[in-house]
XYZ file of C-alpha atoms in Angstrom:
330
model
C 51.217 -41.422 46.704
C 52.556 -38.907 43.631
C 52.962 -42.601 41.743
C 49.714 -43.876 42.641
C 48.002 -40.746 41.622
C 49.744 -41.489 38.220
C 48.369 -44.414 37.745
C 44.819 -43.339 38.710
C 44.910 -40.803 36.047
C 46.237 -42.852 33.313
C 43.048 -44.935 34.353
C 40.856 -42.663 33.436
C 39.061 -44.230 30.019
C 39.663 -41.711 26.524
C 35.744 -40.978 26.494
C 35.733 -39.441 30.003
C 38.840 -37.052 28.974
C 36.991 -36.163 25.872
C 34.108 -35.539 27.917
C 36.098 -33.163 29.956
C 37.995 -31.534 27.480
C 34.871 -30.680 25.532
C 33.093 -28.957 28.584
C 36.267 -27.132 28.705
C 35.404 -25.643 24.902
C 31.732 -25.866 25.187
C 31.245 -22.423 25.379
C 32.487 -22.224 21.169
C 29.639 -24.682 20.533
C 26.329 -22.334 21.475
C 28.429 -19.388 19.422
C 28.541 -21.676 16.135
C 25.071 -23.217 16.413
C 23.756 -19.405 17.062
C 25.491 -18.547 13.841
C 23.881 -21.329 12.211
C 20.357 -20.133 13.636
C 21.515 -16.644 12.725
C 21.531 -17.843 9.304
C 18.975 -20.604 8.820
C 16.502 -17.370 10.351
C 18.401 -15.319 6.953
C 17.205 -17.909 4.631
C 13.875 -17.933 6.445
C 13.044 -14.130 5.999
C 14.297 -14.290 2.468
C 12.171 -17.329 1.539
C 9.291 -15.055 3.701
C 9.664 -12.237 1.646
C 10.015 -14.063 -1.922
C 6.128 -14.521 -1.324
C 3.903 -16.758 -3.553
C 2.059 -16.249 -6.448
C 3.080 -19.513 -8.050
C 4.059 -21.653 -5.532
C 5.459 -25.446 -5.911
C 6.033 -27.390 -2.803
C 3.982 -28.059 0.542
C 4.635 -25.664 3.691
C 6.762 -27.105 6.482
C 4.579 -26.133 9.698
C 6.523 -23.928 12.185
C 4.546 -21.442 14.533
C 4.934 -17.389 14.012
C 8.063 -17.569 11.484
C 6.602 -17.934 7.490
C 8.804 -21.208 6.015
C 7.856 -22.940 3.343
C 9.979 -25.801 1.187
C 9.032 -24.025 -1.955
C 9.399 -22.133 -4.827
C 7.759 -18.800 -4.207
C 7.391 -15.818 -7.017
C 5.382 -12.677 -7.474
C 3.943 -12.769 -10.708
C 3.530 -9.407 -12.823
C -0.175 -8.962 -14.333
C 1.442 -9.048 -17.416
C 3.040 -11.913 -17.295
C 0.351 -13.918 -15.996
C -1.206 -16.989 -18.459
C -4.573 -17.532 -18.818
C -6.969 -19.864 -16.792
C -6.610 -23.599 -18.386
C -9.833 -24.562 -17.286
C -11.933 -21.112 -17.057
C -15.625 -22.969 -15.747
C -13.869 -25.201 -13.042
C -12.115 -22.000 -11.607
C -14.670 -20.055 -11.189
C -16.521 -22.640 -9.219
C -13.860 -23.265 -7.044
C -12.765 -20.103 -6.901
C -14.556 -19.184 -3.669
C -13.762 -21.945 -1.861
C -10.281 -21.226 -2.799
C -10.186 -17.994 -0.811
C -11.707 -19.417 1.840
C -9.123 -21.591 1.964
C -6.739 -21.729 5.456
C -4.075 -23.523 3.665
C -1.816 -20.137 2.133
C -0.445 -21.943 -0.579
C -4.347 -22.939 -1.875
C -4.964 -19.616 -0.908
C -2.985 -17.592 -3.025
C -3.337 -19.774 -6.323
C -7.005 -18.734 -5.755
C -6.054 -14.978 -4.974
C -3.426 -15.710 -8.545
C -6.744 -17.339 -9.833
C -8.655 -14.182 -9.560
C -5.988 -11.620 -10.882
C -6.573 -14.145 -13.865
C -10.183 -13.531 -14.240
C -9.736 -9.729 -13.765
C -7.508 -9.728 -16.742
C -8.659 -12.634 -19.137
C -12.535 -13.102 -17.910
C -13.826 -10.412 -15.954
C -17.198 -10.750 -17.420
C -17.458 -14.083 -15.600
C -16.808 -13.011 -12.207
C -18.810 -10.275 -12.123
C -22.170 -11.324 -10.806
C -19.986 -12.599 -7.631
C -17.274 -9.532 -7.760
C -18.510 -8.137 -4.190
C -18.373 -11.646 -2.488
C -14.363 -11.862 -4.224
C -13.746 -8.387 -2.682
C -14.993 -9.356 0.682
C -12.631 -12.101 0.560
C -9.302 -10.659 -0.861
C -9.818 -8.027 2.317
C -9.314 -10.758 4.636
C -6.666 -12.033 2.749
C -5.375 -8.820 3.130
C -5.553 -8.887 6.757
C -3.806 -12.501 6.798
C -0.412 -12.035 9.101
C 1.127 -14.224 6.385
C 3.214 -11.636 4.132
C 3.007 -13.764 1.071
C -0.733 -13.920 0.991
C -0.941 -9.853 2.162
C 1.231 -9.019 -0.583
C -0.522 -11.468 -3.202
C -3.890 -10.129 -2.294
C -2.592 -6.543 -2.528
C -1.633 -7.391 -5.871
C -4.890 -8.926 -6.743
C -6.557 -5.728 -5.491
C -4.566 -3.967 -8.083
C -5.570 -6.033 -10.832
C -9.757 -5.590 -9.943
C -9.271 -1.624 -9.965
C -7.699 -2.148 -12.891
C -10.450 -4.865 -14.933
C -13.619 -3.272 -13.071
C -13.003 0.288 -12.028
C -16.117 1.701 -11.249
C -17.525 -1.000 -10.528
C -15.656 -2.007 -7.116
C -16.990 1.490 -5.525
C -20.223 -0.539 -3.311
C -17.201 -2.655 -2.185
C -14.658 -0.226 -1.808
C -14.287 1.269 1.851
C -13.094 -2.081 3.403
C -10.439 -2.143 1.032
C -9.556 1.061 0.938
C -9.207 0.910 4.852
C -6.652 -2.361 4.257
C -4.499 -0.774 1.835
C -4.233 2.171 3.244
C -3.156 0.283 6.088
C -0.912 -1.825 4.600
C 0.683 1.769 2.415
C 1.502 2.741 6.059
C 3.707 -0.282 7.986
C 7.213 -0.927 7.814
C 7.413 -4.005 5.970
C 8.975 -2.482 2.964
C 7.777 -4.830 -0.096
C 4.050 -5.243 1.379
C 4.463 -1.251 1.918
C 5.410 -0.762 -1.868
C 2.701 -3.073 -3.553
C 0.404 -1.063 -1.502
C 1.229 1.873 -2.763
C 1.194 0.574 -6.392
C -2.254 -0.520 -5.504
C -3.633 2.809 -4.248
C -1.969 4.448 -7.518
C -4.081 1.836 -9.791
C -7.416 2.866 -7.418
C -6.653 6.481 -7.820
C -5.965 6.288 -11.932
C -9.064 3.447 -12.431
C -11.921 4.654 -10.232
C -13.699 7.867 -10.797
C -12.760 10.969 -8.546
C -16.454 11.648 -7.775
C -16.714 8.169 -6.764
C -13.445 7.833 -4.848
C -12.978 11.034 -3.406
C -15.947 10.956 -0.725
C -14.142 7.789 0.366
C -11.066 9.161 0.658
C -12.580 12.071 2.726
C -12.510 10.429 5.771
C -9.152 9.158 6.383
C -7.841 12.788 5.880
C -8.721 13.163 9.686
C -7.739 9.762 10.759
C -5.622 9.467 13.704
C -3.261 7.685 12.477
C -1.014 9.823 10.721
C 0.539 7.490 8.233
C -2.885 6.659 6.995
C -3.999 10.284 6.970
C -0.386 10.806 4.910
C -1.239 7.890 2.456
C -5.015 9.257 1.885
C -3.670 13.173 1.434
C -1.440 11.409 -1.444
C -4.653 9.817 -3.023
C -6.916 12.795 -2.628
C -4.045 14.805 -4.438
C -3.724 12.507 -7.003
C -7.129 12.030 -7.739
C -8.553 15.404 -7.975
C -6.621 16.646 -11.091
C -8.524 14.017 -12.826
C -11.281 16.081 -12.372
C -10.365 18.501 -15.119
C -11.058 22.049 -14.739
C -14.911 21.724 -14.847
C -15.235 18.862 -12.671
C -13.285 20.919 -9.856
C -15.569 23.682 -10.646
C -18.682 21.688 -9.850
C -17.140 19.862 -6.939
C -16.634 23.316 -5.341
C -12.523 24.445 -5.594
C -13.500 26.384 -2.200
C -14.036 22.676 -0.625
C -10.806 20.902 -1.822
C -9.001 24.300 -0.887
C -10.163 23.969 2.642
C -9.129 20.702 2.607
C -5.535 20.787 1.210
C -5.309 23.767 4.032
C -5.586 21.732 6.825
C -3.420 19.471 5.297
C -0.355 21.587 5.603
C 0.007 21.995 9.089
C -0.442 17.688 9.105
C 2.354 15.819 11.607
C 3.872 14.337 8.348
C 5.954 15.951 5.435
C 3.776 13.919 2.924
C 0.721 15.396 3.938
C 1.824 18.546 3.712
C 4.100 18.020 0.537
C 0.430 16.315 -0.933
C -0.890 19.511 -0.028
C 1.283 21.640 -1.265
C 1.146 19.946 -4.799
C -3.021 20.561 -4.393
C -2.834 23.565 -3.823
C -0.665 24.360 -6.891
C -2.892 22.480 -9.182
C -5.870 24.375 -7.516
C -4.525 27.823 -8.310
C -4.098 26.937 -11.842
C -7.276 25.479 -12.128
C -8.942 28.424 -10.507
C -7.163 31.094 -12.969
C -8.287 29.108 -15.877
C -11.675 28.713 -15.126
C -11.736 32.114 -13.937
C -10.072 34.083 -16.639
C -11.791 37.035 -16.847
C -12.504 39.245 -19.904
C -11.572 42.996 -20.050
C -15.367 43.662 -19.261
C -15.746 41.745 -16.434
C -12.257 43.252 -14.888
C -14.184 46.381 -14.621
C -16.932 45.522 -13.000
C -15.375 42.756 -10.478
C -11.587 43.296 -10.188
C -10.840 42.290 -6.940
C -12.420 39.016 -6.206
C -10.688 37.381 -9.589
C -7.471 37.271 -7.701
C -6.158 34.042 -6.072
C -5.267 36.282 -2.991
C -8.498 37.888 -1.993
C -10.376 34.453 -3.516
C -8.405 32.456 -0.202
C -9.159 34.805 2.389
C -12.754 34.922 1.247
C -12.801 30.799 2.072
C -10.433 30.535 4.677
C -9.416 31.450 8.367
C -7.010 34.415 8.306
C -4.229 31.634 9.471
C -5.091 29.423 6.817
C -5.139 31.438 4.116
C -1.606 32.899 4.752
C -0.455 29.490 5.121
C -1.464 29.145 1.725
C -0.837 32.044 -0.130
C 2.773 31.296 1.265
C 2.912 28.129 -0.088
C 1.724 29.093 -3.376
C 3.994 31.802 -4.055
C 7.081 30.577 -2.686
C 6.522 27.953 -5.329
C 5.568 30.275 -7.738
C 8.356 32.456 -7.134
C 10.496 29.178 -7.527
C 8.960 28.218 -10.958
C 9.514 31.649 -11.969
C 13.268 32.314 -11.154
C 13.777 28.314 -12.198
C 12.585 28.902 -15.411
């Protein structure tokens, strides 16, 4: 029997042991081709988060993960060429943006950074229709075309300031929006973008828009906004802020600095310093005028005058401990 057995299992053809001796070490295989997915899905991301402004190549199709066999590179404005053919563009242009292919789409979105910089004349009869579209570019789940049309944003503050105020609360919503998720490099351009809207457009323009999101429930957006409101309102000048009404943007840096975040309440705190300064320059009194109105020329009485009794501690806090600070620093 023992020599029969033998013989039946010398039988057994090579492919059938191979067969069985590779279920025995199948369970290596899933561990290398899951290291292979592991990094194929590296190469993915990175080729995701490369982007396109200038893209060569066609997309490979693959649904909910960004791949494209192509070169893809963010362009900086100044490094950007001019148009070749500045009448064709522009008549294309729309129908560029409308565009569901992303790699038509963002030469278009490229296409209008270029007439922002080089030709901005020419697309301004149809600069609201542009805007319109670069939002929904900017709400396009396709990183490379968010980021592009963030960057295009940047460039129209930049060409048209003023001018982009009739068009700007959808915008502003977007990048504020985009400021506040965790995709880091779509996170940053936002932020570069906001910084161009803040430095372009005028603070009596921009800062009723801004108003708003200082109360909006989201407190990453309120955090981004608070930034933006601080930044803008020193471009006021001393008697811009007088006009506007100090006692209004002291209110609102005060309920700023009990905010959930620390960059609400560090964009606050910055206000509030710039809003003391401005208020002792503006109201500098002379000798005369000491003697008839001492007490309400001080920053102290001048907060409790326009505030709660809570809020107005909170502030006079804030501004002396930094005084204090800048005092013992220097």
């Amino acid at each position: 029997m023992s020599e029969t057995a033998l013989r039946d299992l010398n039988a057994i053809p090579g492919s059938e042991k191979k067969n069985e001796s590779s279920s025995k070490g199948s369970i290596t295989k899933p561990l290398a081709g899951n290291a292979n997915e592991n990094q194929e899905e590296c190469q993915k991301k990175a080729t995701a988060a490369l982007g396109a402004l200038s893209i060569n190549g066609a997309e490979v199709a693959n649904t909910g993960v960004e791949v494209g066999i192509a070169e893809v590179e963010y362009i900086e404005s100044e490094n950007l060429n001019d148009l070749e053919d500045v009448d064709t563009s522009l008549k294309t242009l729309v129908t560029g943006l409308e565009s569901k292919d992303w790699v038509l789409l963002c030469e278009a979105l490229n296409n209008v950074r270029r007439f922002s910089i080089f030709h901005k004349e020419a697309m301004l009869d149809m600069l609201g229709d542009v805007i319109s579209l670069v939002v929904r570019s900017l709400k396009n789940p396709r990183s490379a075309v968010c980021k592009t049309a963030i960057m295009t944003s940047a460039d129209i503050f930049n060409a048209y300031n003023d001018l982009v105020v009739d068009s700007l609360d959808p915008l502003l919503l977007q990048l504020l929006l985009k400021s506040s998720q965790d995709k880091r490099f779509v996170c940053e351009a936002a932020e570069r973008a906001l910084v161009a809207m803040t430095t372009w457009v005028s603070p009596p323009l921009l800062l009723p828009k801004l108003q708003p999101y200082l109360k909006n429930k989201n407190p990453r957006v309120r955090a981004k906004a608070s930034m933006c409101f601080c930044r803008s309102v020193p471009r006021l000048g001393v008697e811009g802020i007088k006009a506007y009404g100090i006692d209004k943007f002291i209110q609102t840096a005060a309920s700023q600095l009990s905010d959930q975040l620390p960059e609400s309440r560090e964009a606050a705190r910055i206000l509030l310093l710039e809003l003391q300064t401005v208020y002792e320059k503006f109201n500098d009194l002379t000798p005369a005028s000491v003697s008839e109105h001492p007490e309400p020329s001080s920053w102290e009485n001048f907060c409790q005058s326009k505030l709660s009794p809570l809020s107005a501690q909170a502030v006079l806090r804030v501004t002396n401990i930094s005084r204090e600070g800048l005092i013992m620093g220097s």
